[in-house]
Coordinates of C-alpha atoms and ligand atoms in Angstrom, one line a residue:
M4 CA -5.8 -1.2 -4.7
T5 CA -9.2 0.0 -4.8
R6 CA -11.8 2.7 -4.0
E7 CA -12.0 0.6 -1.1
Q8 CA -9.8 2.0 2.2
T9 CA -7.1 0.2 3.6
V10 CA -5.3 0.8 6.5
H11 CA -1.5 0.6 6.4
P12 CA 0.5 -0.9 9.1
S13 CA 2.0 2.7 9.9
G14 CA -2.1 3.9 10.6
A15 CA -2.2 5.8 7.2
I16 CA -5.4 5.2 5.8
V17 CA -5.0 4.5 1.6
R18 CA -7.7 4.9 -0.9
I19 CA -7.8 5.6 -4.2
R20 CA -9.7 8.6 -5.1
P21 CA -10.8 11.1 -7.7
L22 CA -9.0 14.5 -6.7
A23 CA -12.4 16.1 -8.1
E24 CA -13.8 15.1 -4.5
L25 CA -10.7 16.7 -2.8
T26 CA -10.5 20.0 -4.7
T27 CA -12.9 22.9 -4.7
L28 CA -12.6 23.5 -8.4
R29 CA -14.1 19.8 -8.8
V30 CA -11.7 18.8 -11.6
G31 CA -9.3 16.2 -11.2
G32 CA -8.9 12.3 -11.9
P33 CA -7.7 9.4 -9.5
A34 CA -4.6 9.2 -7.2
E35 CA -3.8 7.0 -4.3
V36 CA -4.6 9.4 -1.2
W37 CA -2.7 8.6 2.0
E38 CA -4.6 10.2 4.9
V39 CA -2.0 10.5 7.7
D40 CA -3.3 11.5 11.7
D41 CA 0.4 11.2 13.3
L42 CA 3.9 11.8 12.6
A43 CA 4.8 7.6 12.1
A44 CA 1.9 7.8 9.2
A45 CA 3.5 10.7 7.9
R46 CA 6.9 9.5 7.5
E47 CA 5.7 6.3 5.9
A48 CA 3.4 8.3 3.3
A49 CA 6.3 10.5 2.4
S50 CA 8.8 8.3 2.1
E51 CA 8.1 7.9 -1.6
P52 CA 7.3 10.5 -4.2
F53 CA 4.2 12.4 -2.9
L54 CA 2.1 15.5 -3.5
A55 CA 0.9 17.5 -0.3
L56 CA -2.7 18.2 -0.4
G57 CA -4.5 20.9 1.8
A58 CA -7.9 22.0 1.5
G59 CA -7.2 21.7 -2.8
S60 CA -8.4 25.4 -2.9
N61 CA -5.6 26.3 -5.4
L62 CA -5.2 23.2 -7.7
L63 CA -6.0 22.3 -11.0
V64 CA -5.6 18.5 -11.3
S65 CA -5.3 16.9 -14.7
D66 CA -8.1 14.5 -15.8
A67 CA -5.8 11.5 -15.8
G68 CA -5.0 12.3 -12.3
V69 CA -1.3 11.8 -10.8
N70 CA 0.9 9.0 -10.3
E71 CA 2.4 10.0 -7.0
R72 CA 0.8 9.5 -3.9
V73 CA -1.2 12.1 -2.5
V74 CA -0.6 13.1 1.3
K75 CA -3.6 14.5 3.4
L76 CA -2.8 15.3 6.8
G77 CA -5.9 14.2 8.7
R78 CA -7.2 15.2 12.4
G79 CA -4.3 14.6 14.0
F80 CA -3.1 17.7 12.6
D81 CA -6.2 19.7 12.8
D82 CA -6.1 22.0 15.9
G83 CA -9.1 24.2 15.2
R84 CA -11.1 23.2 18.4
A85 CA -8.0 23.5 20.5
F86 CA -7.1 26.9 19.9
G87 CA -8.3 29.3 22.3
A88 CA -7.0 32.4 23.5
E89 CA -3.5 31.8 23.1
A90 CA -1.3 34.7 20.9
D91 CA 1.5 32.5 20.5
V92 CA 0.5 29.1 19.2
W93 CA 1.7 26.1 17.6
L94 CA -1.0 24.9 15.2
G95 CA -1.0 21.4 12.9
A96 CA -1.2 22.2 9.5
A97 CA -4.4 20.6 8.5
T98 CA -6.3 23.4 11.0
P99 CA -8.5 25.0 8.5
L100 CA -8.0 28.6 8.0
P101 CA -11.5 29.8 8.0
G102 CA -12.1 28.7 11.6
L103 CA -8.9 30.0 12.9
V104 CA -9.5 33.3 11.6
R105 CA -13.0 33.4 13.2
R106 CA -11.7 32.1 16.5
A107 CA -8.8 34.5 16.9
R108 CA -11.8 37.5 16.1
E109 CA -13.6 36.0 18.9
A110 CA -10.5 35.9 21.4
G111 CA -9.7 39.5 20.5
L112 CA -6.4 38.1 18.8
S113 CA -5.1 40.3 15.8
G114 CA -3.0 39.0 12.8
L115 CA -5.3 36.8 10.6
E116 CA -7.9 39.5 9.6
P117 CA -6.2 39.6 6.0
L118 CA -6.7 36.2 5.4
L119 CA -10.5 36.4 6.2
G120 CA -12.4 34.2 3.2
I121 CA -9.4 32.1 2.2
P122 CA -10.6 28.5 2.5
A123 CA -7.4 27.2 3.1
A124 CA -5.8 24.8 5.4
L125 CA -3.2 26.2 7.6
G126 CA -0.3 24.0 5.4
G127 CA -1.7 25.3 2.0
A128 CA -1.9 29.1 3.3
I129 CA 2.0 28.8 4.1
A130 CA 3.1 27.0 1.0
M131 CA 1.1 29.7 -1.0
N132 CA 1.6 32.6 1.2
A133 CA -2.0 33.3 1.1
G134 CA -3.3 36.8 1.8
T135 CA -4.9 39.9 0.4
R136 CA -4.1 43.1 -0.7
H137 CA -4.5 43.8 3.3
G138 CA -1.8 41.7 4.6
E139 CA -0.6 37.6 4.0
M140 CA 0.3 34.4 6.0
S141 CA 3.9 35.5 6.4
D142 CA 2.9 38.6 8.5
T143 CA 1.9 36.2 11.9
L144 CA 4.2 33.0 10.6
Q145 CA 7.1 32.6 13.1
E146 CA 8.5 28.9 12.2
V147 CA 7.4 25.7 11.1
D148 CA 8.0 21.6 11.4
I149 CA 8.5 20.5 8.4
L150 CA 9.2 16.9 7.4
V151 CA 12.2 16.4 4.9
N152 CA 13.6 13.1 3.8
G153 CA 12.1 11.5 7.1
N154 CA 13.7 14.0 9.3
V155 CA 11.5 16.9 11.2
E156 CA 13.4 20.2 10.8
R157 CA 12.3 23.2 13.0
L158 CA 12.7 26.3 10.3
P159 CA 12.1 30.1 10.8
A160 CA 9.4 31.7 8.5
D161 CA 12.3 33.5 6.9
A162 CA 13.9 30.3 5.6
L163 CA 10.7 29.5 3.5
G164 CA 11.1 32.1 0.7
L165 CA 7.6 33.5 1.3
A166 CA 6.5 36.1 -1.5
Y167 CA 3.4 36.9 -3.2
R168 CA 1.7 33.8 -3.6
R169 CA 4.7 31.6 -3.3
S170 CA 7.2 30.2 -1.3
S171 CA 10.3 27.8 -1.6
L172 CA 9.7 24.9 1.0
P173 CA 12.6 22.5 1.2
K174 CA 12.2 19.8 -1.9
G175 CA 9.7 17.0 -0.8
G176 CA 8.8 19.0 2.4
L177 CA 5.5 18.2 4.2
L178 CA 4.4 20.8 6.5
L179 CA 3.3 19.6 9.7
R180 CA 3.0 22.3 12.2
A181 CA 3.4 25.9 12.4
R182 CA 4.2 28.6 15.1
L183 CA 2.0 31.8 14.7
A184 CA 2.4 35.0 16.7
L185 CA -1.0 37.0 17.1
T186 CA -1.2 40.3 18.9
P187 CA -3.5 40.7 21.5
S188 CA -6.7 43.0 20.5
T189 CA -10.0 43.5 21.2
P190 CA -13.0 41.3 19.4
E191 CA -14.2 44.6 18.2
R192 CA -11.0 46.1 16.8
V193 CA -10.4 42.7 15.2
A194 CA -14.2 42.7 13.4
A195 CA -13.2 46.5 12.5
A196 CA -9.8 45.3 11.0
M197 CA -12.1 42.8 8.8
A198 CA -14.6 44.9 7.7
P199 CA -12.6 46.0 4.5
V200 CA -11.6 42.6 3.9
D201 CA -15.0 41.6 3.9
A202 CA -16.3 44.3 1.4
A203 CA -13.2 43.3 -0.9
R204 CA -14.2 40.0 -1.2
Q205 CA -18.1 41.1 -2.4
G206 CA -17.6 40.9 -5.7
Q207 CA -16.1 37.5 -5.8
P208 CA -18.4 34.6 -7.3
K209 CA -19.8 32.0 -4.8
A210 CA -19.7 29.6 -7.4
T211 CA -17.5 26.4 -7.6
S212 CA -13.8 27.9 -8.5
A213 CA -10.2 27.9 -6.7
G214 CA -10.1 31.5 -6.4
C215 CA -8.2 33.7 -8.8
A216 CA -6.7 31.8 -11.8
F217 CA -3.8 34.4 -12.6
K218 CA -1.7 36.0 -10.3
N219 CA -1.9 40.0 -10.6
P220 CA 0.8 41.5 -12.7
E221 CA 2.8 44.4 -10.6
G222 CA 0.7 47.2 -10.1
D223 CA -2.8 46.2 -12.2
S224 CA -5.3 43.5 -11.4
A225 CA -5.8 40.2 -13.8
G226 CA -9.2 40.4 -13.3
R227 CA -9.3 44.2 -14.4
I228 CA -7.4 43.0 -17.2
I229 CA -9.5 39.8 -18.6
D230 CA -12.7 42.1 -18.0
A231 CA -11.2 44.8 -19.9
A232 CA -10.6 42.4 -22.8
G233 CA -14.5 41.5 -22.8
L234 CA -14.1 37.9 -21.6
K235 CA -16.3 37.5 -18.9
G236 CA -18.7 34.6 -19.9
L237 CA -16.0 33.2 -22.0
R238 CA -16.5 29.5 -21.8
V239 CA -15.3 26.1 -22.7
G240 CA -17.2 23.4 -21.8
D241 CA -18.6 23.7 -18.4
A242 CA -15.6 26.1 -17.4
M243 CA -16.5 29.8 -17.7
V244 CA -14.9 33.3 -16.7
S245 CA -16.9 34.4 -14.3
H246 CA -19.4 37.4 -14.8
E247 CA -19.0 38.5 -11.1
H248 CA -15.2 38.4 -11.2
A249 CA -13.4 37.8 -14.3
N250 CA -10.2 35.9 -12.5
F251 CA -12.3 33.7 -11.4
I252 CA -12.9 30.5 -13.4
V253 CA -16.1 28.9 -12.6
N254 CA -17.2 25.0 -12.6
L255 CA -20.7 25.2 -13.8
G256 CA -20.9 21.5 -12.9
A257 CA -19.3 19.0 -15.7
A258 CA -16.2 20.8 -16.5
T259 CA -13.1 19.1 -17.1
A260 CA -9.4 20.0 -16.2
A261 CA -9.1 20.0 -20.5
D262 CA -11.8 22.6 -20.3
V263 CA -10.5 24.5 -17.9
E264 CA -6.7 24.3 -19.3
A265 CA -8.3 25.0 -22.9
L266 CA -10.0 28.5 -21.4
L267 CA -7.0 29.3 -19.7
K268 CA -5.1 29.4 -22.7
E269 CA -7.7 31.2 -24.8
I270 CA -7.8 33.9 -21.9
Q271 CA -4.3 34.1 -22.0
E272 CA -4.0 34.7 -25.8
R273 CA -7.0 36.9 -26.1
V274 CA -5.9 39.3 -23.2
G275 CA -2.5 40.5 -25.4
Q276 CA -0.3 40.3 -22.5
P277 CA 1.8 37.7 -20.3
L278 CA -0.7 36.7 -17.4
E279 CA 1.0 34.0 -14.8
V280 CA -1.1 31.2 -13.5
E281 CA -1.1 31.3 -9.7
W282 CA -2.9 27.6 -9.1
Q283 CA -0.6 24.9 -8.9
R284 CA -1.2 22.1 -11.6
W285 CA -0.8 18.7 -11.0
G286 CA -0.6 15.9 -13.4
V287 CA -0.7 18.1 -16.3
Ligands
FAD313 P1 -4.0 23.0 -1.8 O1 -4.6 24.2 -2.7 O2 -4.5 21.8 -1.3 O3 -2.4 23.2 -2.1 C1 -1.6 24.4 -2.6 C2 -0.5 23.9 -2.8 O4 0.1 24.1 -1.3 C3 0.1 22.9 -3.3 O5 1.3 23.0 -4.1 C4 0.0 21.9 -2.3 O6 1.2 20.9 -2.1 C5 0.7 22.9 -1.1 N1 0.8 22.1 0.5 C6 -0.6 22.0 0.9 N2 -0.4 21.7 2.3 C7 0.8 21.3 2.4 C8 1.5 21.0 3.4 N3 1.1 20.5 4.4 N4 3.0 20.8 3.3 C9 3.5 21.1 1.9 N5 2.6 21.8 0.8 C10 1.7 21.8 1.0 N6 -5.9 32.7 -2.0 C11 -5.4 33.8 -1.3 O7 -4.0 34.0 -1.6 N7 -6.0 34.7 -1.4 C12 -7.2 34.8 -1.4 O8 -8.2 35.8 -1.2 C13 -8.0 33.8 -2.0 N8 -9.4 33.8 -2.0 C14 -9.7 32.3 -2.4 C15 -11.1 32.6 -2.4 C16 -11.8 31.1 -2.8 C17 -13.3 31.2 -3.0 C18 -11.2 30.3 -3.4 C19 -11.8 28.7 -3.8 C20 -9.9 30.1 -3.3 C21 -9.1 31.5 -2.7 N9 -7.7 31.5 -2.8 C22 -6.9 32.7 -1.9 C23 -6.9 30.4 -3.1 C24 -6.4 29.3 -2.1 O9 -7.3 29.3 -1.0 C25 -5.1 29.7 -1.4 O10 -3.7 29.5 -2.5 C26 -4.8 28.7 -0.1 O11 -3.7 29.2 0.4 C27 -4.7 27.6 -0.4 O12 -4.4 26.1 0.5 P2 -4.9 24.7 0.4 O13 -4.7 24.5 2.0 O14 -6.3 24.6 -0.2 O15 -3.9 24.3 -0.4
EPU314 N1 -11.9 44.3 -11.8 C1 -12.1 44.7 -12.8 N2 -13.4 43.6 -13.0 C2 -13.4 42.2 -12.6 C3 -12.4 42.3 -11.5 C4 -11.8 43.2 -11.0 O1 -12.5 45.7 -13.6 O2 -14.1 41.2 -13.3 C5 -11.0 45.3 -11.0 C6 -11.8 46.3 -9.6 O3 -12.7 46.9 -10.0 C7 -10.7 47.1 -9.1 C8 -9.5 45.8 -9.3 O4 -9.7 45.2 -10.7 O5 -10.4 48.2 -9.6 C9 -8.9 44.8 -8.3 O6 -10.0 43.8 -7.7 P1 -10.4 43.2 -6.5 O7 -10.6 44.1 -5.8 O8 -11.4 42.4 -7.0 O9 -8.8 42.6 -6.3 P2 -7.9 41.2 -6.9 O10 -6.9 42.1 -7.5 O11 -8.7 41.0 -8.5 C10 -6.7 40.2 -5.3 C11 -6.6 39.0 -5.1 C12 -7.5 38.2 -4.3 C13 -8.1 38.8 -2.9 C14 -8.5 40.1 -3.5 C15 -9.0 40.8 -2.2 C16 -4.9 38.1 -6.5 C17 -4.3 37.3 -8.0 N3 -6.3 38.7 -6.2 O12 -8.1 40.4 -6.4 O13 -7.1 36.8 -4.3 O14 -9.1 38.0 -2.6 O15 -7.3 40.6 -4.1 O16 -7.9 41.4 -1.3 O17 -3.8 38.5 -6.0 C18 -6.9 34.4 -5.3 O18 -5.5 34.8 -4.8 O19 -6.8 33.4 -5.1 C19 -7.5 35.5 -4.6 C20 -8.8 35.6 -4.5

């Protein structure tokens, strides 16, 4: 297999790619990436051990890459353009969350306001139960279609174990589609509900990152703790604790996964209390 793409008989497009190209932190070595646009291709791609990739915004991938194939849902699972003014709606798991949040505001549909500014695909937002202190993905999620062992299963949201930044999806499951229930409101009310979410995000860096590195401990904020330990600006190679928000590690340009891992370890040692990494780590 080369970097040249091949088209598998199932229709999947297969290519070796550095995962740095497909993750927001821009680190990570090569993987065989299967891009799939329909169920037949998804079934074939998921017939061997695989890792599901959304928008790559919560991932730390090792410099050596991963041995499993990586499955990325393509345009066939992106319903962003089709999404109109339906309050009860099925959407493909590749649908980008930012566009969904914007369209819901324009259509005057309430429920997604807390997710403003999260650069996920719908499947990744469900798998991580993405959210803010204003609310989370599980607030609107009703049910999903998930590919497990070659079969599409329809599961209610409460079977997915969604909690603070986690889920317990069936092992080897690939989320394909999800049904959300939004509440009819007005564009003005939805925009007003988004204002505090937007304000809370203003202190976050725009630089290359994967969002918050650590989960917040109960009743506290990892950002506050790391800041109080005086670690803003702490740097290993091109990985640095952001000066703007201490729970963001930014890639100044040429950071490697090894740099980021070393920085995570250094932070954990220096804060003097356990902090759990929020990112999913692949291949480390
Ligand atoms: P990925 O990072 O691609 O994958 C994350 C996990 O989901 C992996 O385990 C992956 O295997 C799994 N997954 C992805 N797609 C599927 C699928 N179809 N089926 C099964 N499993 C799947 N997060 C928050 O919660 N709140 C925030 O406020 C927030 N702000 C952020 C700001 C910035 C600037 C950035 C870069 C990130 C931020 N994040 C935030 C983190 C991140 O956006 C979320 O965790 C998001 O849910 C990840 O979605 P993704 O599509 O990028 O998933
Ligand atoms: N703080 C500091 N120094 C810092 C950063 C924060 O003192 O460098 C303090 C703030 O002043 C504030 C408190 O810590 O008093 C909380 O900070 P903030 O409001 O920025 O929220 P957070 O707890 O750091 C959480 C989520 C974010 C989400 C925001 C907005 C986690 C780990 N983080 O951040 O989610 O966007 O709230 O709701 O739950 C993510 O998960 O990737 C993420 C970015």
